[in-house]
Amino acid sequence: MVLRFLVGLVLVYALVVSLAWGFQSRLLYLPHMGRDHVGTPADLGLAWEPVTLETGDGLSLDAWWIPADEPRASLLFFHGNAGNISHRLASIRQFHRLGLSVLILDYRGYGRSEGSPSEEGTARDARAGWRWLMEEAEASPGEIVLFGRSLGAAVAAELASALADESPPGAVILESPFRSVPKLAQRLYPFLPARWLVRFDYDTETYVTRIEAPLLVIHSREDEIIPFAEGQLVYAAAREPKRLLVIRGGHNTGFIDSEPDYSAGIDAFLSEEAGLERP
């Protein structure tokens, strides 16, 4: 009986490991959690225009351009792993009030964008947004702020790392970042050999060691999805100049729960570290 029980446990564990291996893409990328738009910036009284971005591998991405009246800079917004650009209206309003024009895009497979998400794909998507700001909005690299939240923090960090030697952005803001997918998975699922199962990297901790631009890391001590310690370690790995903004609230609500300190912290960072003053 004992032997049968142990064999049963081993089989159940093997099944769990197999499911984790086979379905990890569906665990990381959650575009199905809201493909339809729930609103537009016009609902906030903001002028905006729809934008179609073309990726290097021939896909069309859905994006919004929300210009500020007197912009201090342009912000390239990379959202998290669920939903679409229309679920980020509250953030768009915050950045607009800070005097930032915003380009926010949906990764491939998200919202109305073509294709299916992948780690290489999100990197290509980030470059498509950067190219649009440079070519269509005629922004100079030093006038562009890269912002990423959660999974988007890894996307933003990878792009900033890649641009470090050629045309670094004016500033980088990483909200609720994790060190890497394997390290986060091992922290969240210590009962599994997660570090060796994961097929994704998104190695934010390494990317930030190569970022030349001023860096702001934002994280809540109450984050229930990505532990605060992950953000601390990303911050510790980064070069100077850098700042850590500690906020309160949940993973998906901290930027709202922590107003006005959240916006004030970003405003001070842009002015004092990045030299991006309000006009």
Tab-separated table of C-alpha atoms in Angstrom:
chain	number	residue	atom	x	y	z
A	1	MET	CA	0.000	0.000	0.000
A	2	VAL	CA	2.792	2.379	0.884
A	3	LEU	CA	4.587	1.606	-2.360
A	4	ARG	CA	1.425	2.213	-4.373
A	5	PHE	CA	0.905	5.517	-2.587
A	6	LEU	CA	4.457	6.633	-3.326
A	7	VAL	CA	4.175	5.592	-6.950
A	8	GLY	CA	0.918	7.515	-7.181
A	9	LEU	CA	2.569	10.627	-5.769
A	10	VAL	CA	5.407	10.350	-8.265
A	11	LEU	CA	2.964	9.983	-11.141
A	12	VAL	CA	0.932	12.995	-9.991
A	13	TYR	CA	4.109	15.060	-9.603
A	14	ALA	CA	5.286	14.003	-13.062
A	15	LEU	CA	1.909	15.019	-14.480
A	16	VAL	CA	2.119	18.446	-12.838
A	17	VAL	CA	5.644	18.940	-14.199
A	18	SER	CA	4.525	17.875	-17.681
A	19	LEU	CA	1.575	20.273	-17.621
A	20	ALA	CA	3.811	23.117	-16.432
A	21	TRP	CA	6.213	22.405	-19.287
A	22	GLY	CA	3.545	22.089	-21.949
A	23	PHE	CA	1.331	25.044	-20.982
A	24	GLN	CA	3.892	27.594	-19.810
A	25	SER	CA	3.299	29.876	-22.787
A	26	ARG	CA	-0.367	30.102	-21.814
A	27	LEU	CA	0.636	30.856	-18.245
A	28	LEU	CA	2.958	33.693	-19.267
A	29	TYR	CA	0.972	35.315	-22.067
A	30	LEU	CA	-2.682	36.094	-21.304
A	31	PRO	CA	-4.049	37.999	-24.337
A	32	HIS	CA	-7.379	36.194	-24.005
A	33	MET	CA	-8.124	38.124	-20.797
A	34	GLY	CA	-9.765	40.913	-22.760
A	35	ARG	CA	-9.233	41.316	-26.493
A	36	ASP	CA	-12.044	43.832	-27.035
A	37	HIS	CA	-11.393	47.504	-26.346
A	38	VAL	CA	-13.233	48.819	-23.294
A	39	GLY	CA	-12.703	52.480	-24.174
A	40	THR	CA	-10.384	54.984	-25.803
A	41	PRO	CA	-8.455	58.056	-24.639
A	42	ALA	CA	-11.362	60.134	-25.937
A	43	ASP	CA	-13.330	58.863	-22.935
A	44	LEU	CA	-10.845	60.809	-20.802
A	45	GLY	CA	-11.121	63.904	-22.957
A	46	LEU	CA	-7.724	63.285	-24.553
A	47	ALA	CA	-6.851	63.809	-28.210
A	48	TRP	CA	-5.472	60.619	-29.755
A	49	GLU	CA	-5.042	58.728	-32.972
A	50	PRO	CA	-4.875	55.030	-33.851
A	51	VAL	CA	-1.510	53.853	-35.130
A	52	THR	CA	-0.491	50.722	-37.014
A	53	LEU	CA	3.080	49.620	-36.358
A	54	GLU	CA	4.976	47.357	-38.745
A	55	THR	CA	7.378	44.882	-37.176
A	56	GLY	CA	10.631	43.697	-38.681
A	57	ASP	CA	9.071	40.328	-39.471
A	58	GLY	CA	6.068	41.778	-41.265
A	59	LEU	CA	3.299	41.893	-38.639
A	60	SER	CA	0.903	44.771	-37.969
A	61	LEU	CA	0.498	45.921	-34.379
A	62	ASP	CA	-2.314	47.996	-32.943
A	63	ALA	CA	-1.189	51.102	-31.065
A	64	TRP	CA	-2.426	54.481	-29.820
A	65	TRP	CA	-0.652	57.828	-29.984
A	66	ILE	CA	-1.767	60.324	-27.336
A	67	PRO	CA	0.170	63.573	-27.815
A	68	ALA	CA	0.597	66.093	-25.009
A	69	ASP	CA	0.005	69.778	-25.717
A	70	GLU	CA	3.488	70.830	-24.592
A	71	PRO	CA	5.388	67.570	-24.164
A	72	ARG	CA	8.487	67.250	-22.011
A	73	ALA	CA	9.171	63.885	-23.714
A	74	SER	CA	7.497	60.941	-25.457
A	75	LEU	CA	6.813	57.793	-23.449
A	76	LEU	CA	6.860	54.352	-25.072
A	77	PHE	CA	4.510	52.206	-22.963
A	78	PHE	CA	4.888	48.415	-22.651
A	79	HIS	CA	2.047	46.865	-20.664
A	80	GLY	CA	1.846	43.617	-18.697
A	81	ASN	CA	0.966	40.114	-19.793
A	82	ALA	CA	-2.844	40.370	-19.763
A	83	GLY	CA	-5.495	42.430	-21.532
A	84	ASN	CA	-4.860	45.129	-24.116
A	85	ILE	CA	-3.997	48.797	-24.481
A	86	SER	CA	-7.513	49.949	-23.600
A	87	HIS	CA	-7.109	48.545	-20.076
A	88	ARG	CA	-4.342	51.102	-19.436
A	89	LEU	CA	-6.399	54.284	-19.710
A	90	ALA	CA	-5.786	55.276	-16.080
A	91	SER	CA	-2.025	55.085	-16.626
A	92	ILE	CA	-2.271	57.025	-19.866
A	93	ARG	CA	-4.072	59.825	-18.012
A	94	GLN	CA	-1.362	59.897	-15.327
A	95	PHE	CA	1.428	60.191	-17.884
A	96	HIS	CA	-0.481	62.816	-19.871
A	97	ARG	CA	-0.803	64.915	-16.710
A	98	LEU	CA	2.966	64.633	-16.309
A	99	GLY	CA	3.406	66.291	-19.713
A	100	LEU	CA	4.286	63.133	-21.617
A	101	SER	CA	3.078	62.172	-25.067
A	102	VAL	CA	2.327	58.442	-25.016
A	103	LEU	CA	2.696	55.694	-27.591
A	104	ILE	CA	1.199	52.471	-26.230
A	105	LEU	CA	1.172	49.284	-28.267
A	106	ASP	CA	-0.323	45.831	-28.082
A	107	TYR	CA	2.173	43.012	-28.485
A	108	ARG	CA	1.643	40.511	-31.279
A	109	GLY	CA	-1.355	38.331	-30.488
A	110	TYR	CA	-2.803	40.890	-28.060
A	111	GLY	CA	-5.890	43.009	-28.695
A	112	ARG	CA	-6.124	43.750	-32.404
A	113	SER	CA	-2.477	43.007	-33.196
A	114	GLU	CA	-1.534	40.198	-35.559
A	115	GLY	CA	0.497	37.109	-34.733
A	116	SER	CA	1.199	35.125	-31.575
A	117	PRO	CA	3.294	36.290	-28.603
A	118	SER	CA	6.845	35.071	-28.021
A	119	GLU	CA	9.970	36.404	-26.329
A	120	GLU	CA	11.661	37.188	-29.632
A	121	GLY	CA	8.379	38.650	-30.857
A	122	THR	CA	7.917	41.120	-28.006
A	123	ALA	CA	11.485	42.341	-28.622
A	124	ARG	CA	10.609	42.966	-32.279
A	125	ASP	CA	7.399	44.706	-31.201
A	126	ALA	CA	9.349	47.028	-28.902
A	127	ARG	CA	11.650	48.016	-31.750
A	128	ALA	CA	8.649	48.770	-33.963
A	129	GLY	CA	7.402	51.247	-31.366
A	130	TRP	CA	10.845	52.840	-31.059
A	131	ARG	CA	11.149	53.218	-34.831
A	132	TRP	CA	7.720	54.869	-35.067
A	133	LEU	CA	8.611	57.456	-32.454
A	134	MET	CA	11.879	58.207	-34.231
A	135	GLU	CA	10.528	58.272	-37.787
A	136	GLU	CA	6.897	59.350	-37.527
A	137	ALA	CA	6.828	61.420	-34.331
A	138	GLU	CA	10.341	62.720	-35.130
A	139	ALA	CA	11.473	62.287	-31.527
A	140	SER	CA	15.175	62.167	-30.740
A	141	PRO	CA	16.427	59.273	-28.573
A	142	GLY	CA	17.064	61.565	-25.619
A	143	GLU	CA	13.437	62.713	-25.734
A	144	ILE	CA	12.029	59.188	-25.375
A	145	VAL	CA	11.193	57.523	-22.058
A	146	LEU	CA	10.817	53.736	-22.036
A	147	PHE	CA	8.196	52.530	-19.561
A	148	GLY	CA	7.330	48.923	-18.793
A	149	ARG	CA	5.090	47.349	-16.168
A	150	SER	CA	5.440	43.716	-15.040
A	151	LEU	CA	6.234	41.684	-18.191
A	152	GLY	CA	6.538	45.027	-19.986
A	153	ALA	CA	9.388	45.968	-17.641
A	154	ALA	CA	11.434	43.117	-19.114
A	155	VAL	CA	10.504	44.232	-22.637
A	156	ALA	CA	11.520	47.828	-21.893
A	157	ALA	CA	14.765	46.753	-20.218
A	158	GLU	CA	15.727	44.543	-23.154
A	159	LEU	CA	15.175	47.391	-25.608
A	160	ALA	CA	17.129	49.866	-23.456
A	161	SER	CA	19.973	47.345	-23.185
A	162	ALA	CA	20.061	46.851	-26.956
A	163	LEU	CA	20.109	50.615	-27.563
A	164	ALA	CA	22.813	51.368	-24.989
A	165	ASP	CA	25.695	51.505	-27.459
A	166	GLU	CA	23.953	53.338	-30.293
A	167	SER	CA	21.127	55.658	-29.221
A	168	PRO	CA	20.120	55.304	-25.563
A	169	PRO	CA	16.743	56.723	-24.513
A	170	GLY	CA	16.378	59.713	-22.245
A	171	ALA	CA	15.147	57.585	-19.332
A	172	VAL	CA	13.857	54.138	-18.432
A	173	ILE	CA	11.090	53.372	-15.922
A	174	LEU	CA	10.511	49.780	-14.792
A	175	GLU	CA	7.435	49.125	-12.665
A	176	SER	CA	7.010	45.826	-10.794
A	177	PRO	CA	9.955	44.153	-12.559
A	178	PHE	CA	11.150	40.602	-11.999
A	179	ARG	CA	14.758	39.363	-12.300
A	180	SER	CA	13.979	36.737	-14.941
A	181	VAL	CA	11.192	34.292	-15.674
A	182	PRO	CA	13.167	31.237	-14.433
A	183	LYS	CA	14.086	32.951	-11.150
A	184	LEU	CA	10.556	34.234	-10.587
A	185	ALA	CA	9.071	30.832	-11.406
A	186	GLN	CA	11.377	29.125	-8.915
A	187	ARG	CA	10.410	31.651	-6.230
A	188	LEU	CA	6.683	31.215	-6.880
A	189	TYR	CA	6.745	27.439	-7.368
A	190	PRO	CA	9.484	26.100	-5.067
A	191	PHE	CA	7.991	22.588	-5.189
A	192	LEU	CA	8.766	22.325	-8.919
A	193	PRO	CA	12.100	22.334	-10.792
A	194	ALA	CA	10.807	25.543	-12.356
A	195	ARG	CA	14.199	27.075	-13.086
A	196	TRP	CA	14.955	24.211	-15.481
A	197	LEU	CA	11.468	23.851	-16.917
A	198	VAL	CA	11.006	27.410	-18.144
A	199	ARG	CA	11.673	28.065	-21.823
A	200	PHE	CA	11.626	31.862	-21.439
A	201	ASP	CA	14.319	34.178	-20.103
A	202	TYR	CA	13.236	37.848	-20.058
A	203	ASP	CA	16.420	38.414	-18.059
A	204	THR	CA	15.739	41.880	-16.669
A	205	GLU	CA	18.478	41.568	-14.051
A	206	THR	CA	21.090	41.208	-16.788
A	207	TYR	CA	19.550	43.801	-19.107
A	208	VAL	CA	19.763	46.567	-16.483
A	209	THR	CA	23.516	46.067	-16.096
A	210	ARG	CA	23.900	47.422	-19.636
A	211	ILE	CA	21.430	50.319	-19.496
A	212	GLU	CA	23.149	53.693	-19.830
A	213	ALA	CA	20.071	55.892	-19.349
A	214	PRO	CA	18.816	57.120	-15.958
A	215	LEU	CA	16.692	54.341	-14.439
A	216	LEU	CA	13.692	54.442	-12.110
A	217	VAL	CA	12.498	51.183	-10.527
A	218	ILE	CA	8.992	51.279	-9.031
A	219	HIS	CA	7.657	48.490	-6.823
A	220	SER	CA	5.072	47.986	-4.096
A	221	ARG	CA	5.899	46.156	-0.882
A	222	GLU	CA	2.353	44.738	-1.097
A	223	ASP	CA	2.710	43.307	-4.615
A	224	GLU	CA	0.996	39.914	-4.467
A	225	ILE	CA	2.204	38.648	-7.863
A	226	ILE	CA	5.810	39.814	-8.231
A	227	PRO	CA	7.433	40.030	-4.781
A	228	PHE	CA	8.981	43.334	-3.761
A	229	ALA	CA	12.335	41.575	-3.354
A	230	GLU	CA	12.431	40.993	-7.117
A	231	GLY	CA	12.307	44.739	-7.776
A	232	GLN	CA	14.947	45.365	-5.117
A	233	LEU	CA	17.336	42.922	-6.787
A	234	VAL	CA	16.747	44.437	-10.231
A	235	TYR	CA	17.502	47.857	-8.753
A	236	ALA	CA	20.648	46.561	-7.032
A	237	ALA	CA	21.955	45.129	-10.311
A	238	ALA	CA	21.468	48.369	-12.274
A	239	ARG	CA	24.039	51.046	-12.983
A	240	GLU	CA	23.871	54.598	-11.711
A	241	PRO	CA	22.096	56.940	-12.120
A	242	LYS	CA	19.113	55.140	-10.659
A	243	ARG	CA	16.280	55.615	-8.205
A	244	LEU	CA	13.922	53.280	-6.359
A	245	LEU	CA	10.344	54.458	-5.808
A	246	VAL	CA	8.558	52.338	-3.196
A	247	ILE	CA	4.782	52.450	-3.501
A	248	ARG	CA	1.853	50.675	-1.838
A	249	GLY	CA	-1.047	48.674	-3.213
A	250	GLY	CA	-1.508	45.533	-5.273
A	251	HIS	CA	0.283	44.468	-8.425
A	252	ASN	CA	-2.454	45.808	-10.698
A	253	THR	CA	-3.541	48.776	-8.566
A	254	GLY	CA	-0.398	50.186	-6.960
A	255	PHE	CA	-0.071	53.048	-9.437
A	256	ILE	CA	-3.581	54.177	-8.450
A	257	ASP	CA	-3.427	53.311	-4.744
A	258	SER	CA	-0.235	55.336	-4.347
A	259	GLU	CA	-1.312	58.585	-5.948
A	260	PRO	CA	-0.138	61.349	-5.608
A	261	ASP	CA	3.246	59.959	-4.474
A	262	TYR	CA	3.457	57.780	-7.587
A	263	SER	CA	3.199	60.657	-10.050
A	264	ALA	CA	5.304	62.970	-7.895
A	265	GLY	CA	8.091	60.395	-7.794
A	266	ILE	CA	8.095	59.985	-11.577
A	267	ASP	CA	7.969	63.756	-12.062
A	268	ALA	CA	10.985	64.309	-9.792
A	269	PHE	CA	12.947	61.517	-11.474
A	270	LEU	CA	12.345	62.899	-14.970
A	271	SER	CA	13.353	66.411	-13.920
A	272	GLU	CA	16.278	65.681	-11.629
A	273	GLU	CA	17.851	62.524	-13.081
A	274	ALA	CA	16.900	62.631	-16.753
A	275	GLY	CA	16.866	66.424	-17.234
A	276	LEU	CA	13.400	66.250	-18.800
A	277	GLU	CA	11.826	69.354	-17.320
A	278	ARG	CA	8.281	70.457	-17.927
A	279	PRO	CA	8.111	73.216	-20.581
